[in-house]
Amino acid sequence: MFSKRINIFTGHFGSGKTEVAVNYALKLSEMSNRTAIVDFDIVNPYFRTMDVKEYLENKGVWVIAPAYANTNVDVPALPPEINTLLENKDYRVVFDVGGDDLGATALSRYKEEILQEDYGHFFVVNIKRLMTNTVEKIEEMFFAIEKSSGLKIKGIVNNTNLLGATTVYDLLESKEVIEKAALKLGVPVMFTSILSTLFKDTESLEYAGITGDILYMEKMIHLPWEKGRIFFP
């Protein structure tokens, strides 16, 4: 689950991709003292890696964002630090790429450099979102992002949730849909991401039929009206 130097997370709006990317970067930082995350979300003004920049950097994660992040600038000015990360092989890097296929187009600027790496490109899916609630819709979004980015997707991340209302039954439903989609697309299900406040007992999940690698996550990204409040998933 953590074997690649370059780790790219893409997904439809509402998939929880940023939450996954941030938690993944935090786990990577426990394994490597040179970890970075790039905020490549060019569409969504709310769920941003930059919102937790101070926390991430206190944990040793270098946060990089184009100049348009959290501004009203329409055309991104891509920072030179991204080239540094691609050139310096000592760094483990996470790309949080938002905006569906539109955001993936911005990522294509670095296609040639990334193709030289043994990279991971992971498509984050939440089947509780309308645009990815069937095998056919997952497939459509999968190919749109691949085409825009120019980078093959190497696996699917199951991030199905209803925040604090998520049940084991939701996970079991998503497991069936996402495994069918992965089989059809010819890629593996890389891992399932789960809020640690909801499910901490791996043995109980396995007994219920939830198997494979699991990324236990803390709730890091909040809406503007949630900030400054204690959040109970």
Protein backbone atom coordinates (compact mmCIF):
# COMPACT_ATOMS: atom_id res chain seq x y z
CA MET A 1 0.00 0.00 0.00
CA PHE A 2 2.94 2.35 0.59
CA SER A 3 5.48 1.00 -1.89
CA LYS A 4 5.56 3.82 -4.47
CA ARG A 5 7.59 7.03 -4.38
CA ILE A 6 5.02 9.01 -6.41
CA ASN A 7 1.41 8.55 -5.25
CA ILE A 8 -1.40 10.27 -7.17
CA PHE A 9 -4.96 10.43 -5.88
CA THR A 10 -7.73 11.39 -8.28
CA GLY A 11 -11.48 11.07 -7.98
CA HIS A 12 -14.85 12.63 -8.50
CA PHE A 13 -15.98 15.65 -6.46
CA GLY A 14 -17.26 14.33 -3.13
CA SER A 15 -15.23 11.13 -3.22
CA GLY A 16 -13.22 12.15 -0.15
CA LYS A 17 -10.04 12.12 -2.17
CA THR A 18 -8.36 14.91 -0.21
CA GLU A 19 -9.08 13.22 3.11
CA VAL A 20 -7.50 10.04 1.75
CA ALA A 21 -4.48 11.89 0.31
CA VAL A 22 -3.80 13.79 3.54
CA ASN A 23 -4.07 10.69 5.74
CA TYR A 24 -1.95 8.70 3.29
CA ALA A 25 0.75 11.41 3.41
CA LEU A 26 0.71 11.33 7.21
CA LYS A 27 1.24 7.55 7.18
CA LEU A 28 4.06 7.94 4.65
CA SER A 29 5.74 10.52 6.89
CA GLU A 30 5.99 7.86 9.61
CA MET A 31 8.09 5.78 7.20
CA SER A 32 10.12 8.51 5.53
CA ASN A 33 11.57 11.73 6.92
CA ARG A 34 11.20 13.30 3.47
CA THR A 35 7.52 13.33 2.57
CA ALA A 36 5.64 15.96 0.57
CA ILE A 37 2.06 16.53 -0.57
CA VAL A 38 1.04 18.67 -3.53
CA ASP A 39 -2.37 20.36 -3.45
CA PHE A 40 -3.45 20.03 -7.07
CA ASP A 41 -7.17 20.72 -6.59
CA ILE A 42 -8.10 23.41 -9.11
CA VAL A 43 -11.88 23.31 -8.64
CA ASN A 44 -13.06 22.72 -5.08
CA PRO A 45 -12.68 25.80 -2.80
CA TYR A 46 -13.67 23.96 0.38
CA PHE A 47 -11.90 20.64 0.86
CA ARG A 48 -8.24 21.64 0.46
CA THR A 49 -4.94 20.16 1.55
CA MET A 50 -3.87 23.72 2.29
CA ASP A 51 -6.49 23.90 5.05
CA VAL A 52 -4.35 21.58 7.17
CA LYS A 53 -0.97 22.88 6.02
CA GLU A 54 0.22 23.85 9.50
CA TYR A 55 -0.73 20.48 10.99
CA LEU A 56 0.93 18.55 8.16
CA GLU A 57 4.14 20.56 8.36
CA ASN A 58 4.26 20.06 12.14
CA LYS A 59 4.21 16.35 11.33
CA GLY A 60 7.11 16.77 8.92
CA VAL A 61 5.13 16.79 5.65
CA TRP A 62 6.19 19.45 3.14
CA VAL A 63 3.04 21.04 1.66
CA ILE A 64 3.17 22.55 -1.83
CA ALA A 65 0.32 24.36 -3.57
CA PRO A 66 0.11 26.37 -6.79
CA ALA A 67 -0.43 30.09 -6.36
CA TYR A 68 -4.14 29.80 -7.13
CA ALA A 69 -4.89 27.61 -4.10
CA ASN A 70 -7.48 29.32 -1.84
CA THR A 71 -7.66 32.35 -4.16
CA ASN A 72 -9.92 33.46 -7.00
CA VAL A 73 -7.20 32.97 -9.61
CA ASP A 74 -8.50 30.93 -12.55
CA VAL A 75 -5.25 29.96 -14.27
CA PRO A 76 -2.78 28.02 -12.13
CA ALA A 77 0.84 29.08 -11.79
CA LEU A 78 2.58 25.78 -11.12
CA PRO A 79 5.34 26.15 -8.52
CA PRO A 80 8.92 25.10 -9.30
CA GLU A 81 8.96 22.99 -6.12
CA ILE A 82 7.00 20.32 -8.01
CA ASN A 83 9.97 19.85 -10.36
CA THR A 84 12.23 19.61 -7.32
CA LEU A 85 10.11 16.77 -5.92
CA LEU A 86 10.17 14.90 -9.21
CA GLU A 87 13.93 15.27 -9.50
CA ASN A 88 14.87 14.57 -5.87
CA LYS A 89 14.38 10.83 -5.45
CA ASP A 90 14.78 11.10 -1.67
CA TYR A 91 11.23 12.40 -1.34
CA ARG A 92 8.05 10.32 -1.12
CA VAL A 93 5.35 12.40 -2.80
CA VAL A 94 1.54 12.52 -2.68
CA PHE A 95 -0.43 14.42 -5.34
CA ASP A 96 -3.96 15.43 -4.31
CA VAL A 97 -5.53 16.00 -7.73
CA GLY A 98 -9.06 17.44 -7.67
CA GLY A 99 -11.55 18.61 -10.23
CA ASP A 100 -12.27 15.24 -11.84
CA ASP A 101 -10.87 15.07 -15.39
CA LEU A 102 -10.33 18.87 -15.43
CA GLY A 103 -7.87 18.67 -12.54
CA ALA A 104 -6.21 15.68 -14.15
CA THR A 105 -5.48 17.84 -17.20
CA ALA A 106 -3.27 20.08 -15.05
CA LEU A 107 -1.43 16.97 -13.83
CA SER A 108 -0.64 16.03 -17.44
CA ARG A 109 1.93 18.84 -17.44
CA TYR A 110 4.19 16.43 -15.53
CA LYS A 111 3.27 13.29 -17.43
CA GLU A 112 6.69 12.59 -18.94
CA GLU A 113 8.49 12.95 -15.61
CA ILE A 114 5.98 10.77 -13.77
CA LEU A 115 6.08 8.06 -16.44
CA GLN A 116 9.77 7.60 -15.66
CA GLU A 117 8.80 6.60 -12.11
CA ASP A 118 7.23 3.43 -10.75
CA TYR A 119 4.28 5.59 -9.75
CA GLY A 120 0.93 4.83 -8.16
CA HIS A 121 -2.16 6.50 -9.62
CA PHE A 122 -5.16 5.69 -7.45
CA PHE A 123 -8.79 6.44 -8.30
CA VAL A 124 -10.79 7.20 -5.13
CA VAL A 125 -14.42 6.06 -5.20
CA ASN A 126 -17.33 6.69 -2.86
CA ILE A 127 -20.34 4.79 -4.18
CA LYS A 128 -22.61 6.94 -1.99
CA ARG A 129 -22.04 9.76 -4.47
CA LEU A 130 -24.35 9.96 -7.47
CA MET A 131 -21.63 10.18 -10.13
CA THR A 132 -19.89 6.96 -9.01
CA ASN A 133 -22.68 4.80 -7.59
CA THR A 134 -22.60 2.12 -10.31
CA VAL A 135 -19.99 0.08 -12.11
CA GLU A 136 -20.80 1.92 -15.35
CA LYS A 137 -20.38 5.38 -13.81
CA ILE A 138 -17.11 4.37 -12.13
CA GLU A 139 -15.85 3.12 -15.47
CA GLU A 140 -16.83 6.34 -17.26
CA MET A 141 -15.06 8.57 -14.72
CA PHE A 142 -12.04 6.24 -14.63
CA PHE A 143 -11.42 6.55 -18.37
CA ALA A 144 -12.09 10.31 -18.40
CA ILE A 145 -9.39 10.87 -15.77
CA GLU A 146 -6.93 8.54 -17.50
CA LYS A 147 -7.45 10.36 -20.80
CA SER A 148 -7.03 13.82 -19.28
CA SER A 149 -3.97 13.00 -17.20
CA GLY A 150 -2.25 10.76 -19.73
CA LEU A 151 -1.40 8.48 -16.80
CA LYS A 152 -2.73 4.97 -16.36
CA ILE A 153 -4.71 4.41 -13.19
CA LYS A 154 -3.03 1.60 -11.24
CA GLY A 155 -5.80 0.83 -8.75
CA ILE A 156 -9.02 1.86 -7.04
CA VAL A 157 -9.38 3.09 -3.45
CA ASN A 158 -12.68 2.28 -1.77
CA ASN A 159 -13.56 5.37 0.26
CA THR A 160 -17.28 4.72 0.50
CA ASN A 161 -18.76 6.54 3.49
CA LEU A 162 -21.63 8.53 4.88
CA LEU A 163 -19.35 10.16 7.45
CA GLY A 164 -20.55 9.26 10.95
CA ALA A 165 -23.53 7.33 9.61
CA THR A 166 -21.38 4.78 7.78
CA THR A 167 -22.16 1.16 8.63
CA VAL A 168 -20.56 -2.20 7.89
CA TYR A 169 -23.44 -2.80 5.47
CA ASP A 170 -22.36 0.28 3.48
CA LEU A 171 -18.83 -1.13 3.28
CA LEU A 172 -20.10 -4.53 2.17
CA GLU A 173 -22.28 -2.92 -0.53
CA SER A 174 -19.35 -0.87 -1.77
CA LYS A 175 -17.03 -3.88 -1.72
CA GLU A 176 -19.28 -5.71 -4.18
CA VAL A 177 -19.66 -2.74 -6.56
CA ILE A 178 -16.02 -1.68 -6.50
CA GLU A 179 -14.66 -5.19 -6.90
CA LYS A 180 -16.87 -5.64 -9.97
CA ALA A 181 -15.62 -2.34 -11.38
CA ALA A 182 -11.98 -3.19 -10.66
CA LEU A 183 -12.34 -6.60 -12.32
CA LYS A 184 -13.91 -5.01 -15.40
CA LEU A 185 -11.20 -2.33 -15.57
CA GLY A 186 -8.36 -4.77 -14.95
CA VAL A 187 -6.93 -3.04 -11.87
CA PRO A 188 -6.75 -4.04 -8.20
CA VAL A 189 -8.61 -2.54 -5.26
CA MET A 190 -5.60 -1.00 -3.53
CA PHE A 191 -7.14 -0.45 -0.10
CA THR A 192 -10.28 0.56 1.79
CA SER A 193 -10.16 3.81 3.77
CA ILE A 194 -12.18 4.01 6.97
CA LEU A 195 -12.56 6.62 9.72
CA SER A 196 -10.79 5.23 12.77
CA THR A 197 -13.49 6.63 15.06
CA LEU A 198 -16.02 4.27 13.47
CA PHE A 199 -14.14 1.02 12.93
CA LYS A 200 -10.97 0.15 14.82
CA ASP A 201 -11.27 -3.60 15.15
CA THR A 202 -9.71 -5.19 12.06
CA GLU A 203 -10.73 -8.69 13.15
CA SER A 204 -14.40 -7.68 13.36
CA LEU A 205 -14.21 -6.12 9.89
CA GLU A 206 -12.65 -9.27 8.49
CA TYR A 207 -15.33 -11.38 10.16
CA ALA A 208 -17.95 -9.19 8.45
CA GLY A 209 -16.26 -9.77 5.09
CA ILE A 210 -14.22 -6.54 4.79
CA THR A 211 -10.79 -7.82 3.79
CA GLY A 212 -7.63 -6.44 2.21
CA ASP A 213 -5.49 -3.45 3.18
CA ILE A 214 -7.19 -0.76 5.26
CA LEU A 215 -6.16 2.86 5.73
CA TYR A 216 -7.53 4.01 9.09
CA MET A 217 -8.10 7.75 8.83
CA GLU A 218 -8.57 10.71 11.15
CA LYS A 219 -11.08 13.37 10.08
CA MET A 220 -8.81 16.18 8.90
CA ILE A 221 -10.77 18.21 6.33
CA HIS A 222 -13.75 20.27 7.44
CA LEU A 223 -16.22 22.64 5.81
CA PRO A 224 -15.74 26.36 6.64
CA TRP A 225 -18.63 26.35 9.14
CA GLU A 226 -17.12 23.35 10.93
CA LYS A 227 -13.72 24.93 11.46
CA GLY A 228 -12.93 25.87 15.00
CA ARG A 229 -15.42 23.31 16.31
CA ILE A 230 -14.84 19.87 17.69
CA PHE A 231 -15.99 17.41 15.04
CA PHE A 232 -17.75 14.20 15.97
CA PRO A 233 -18.00 11.88 12.93
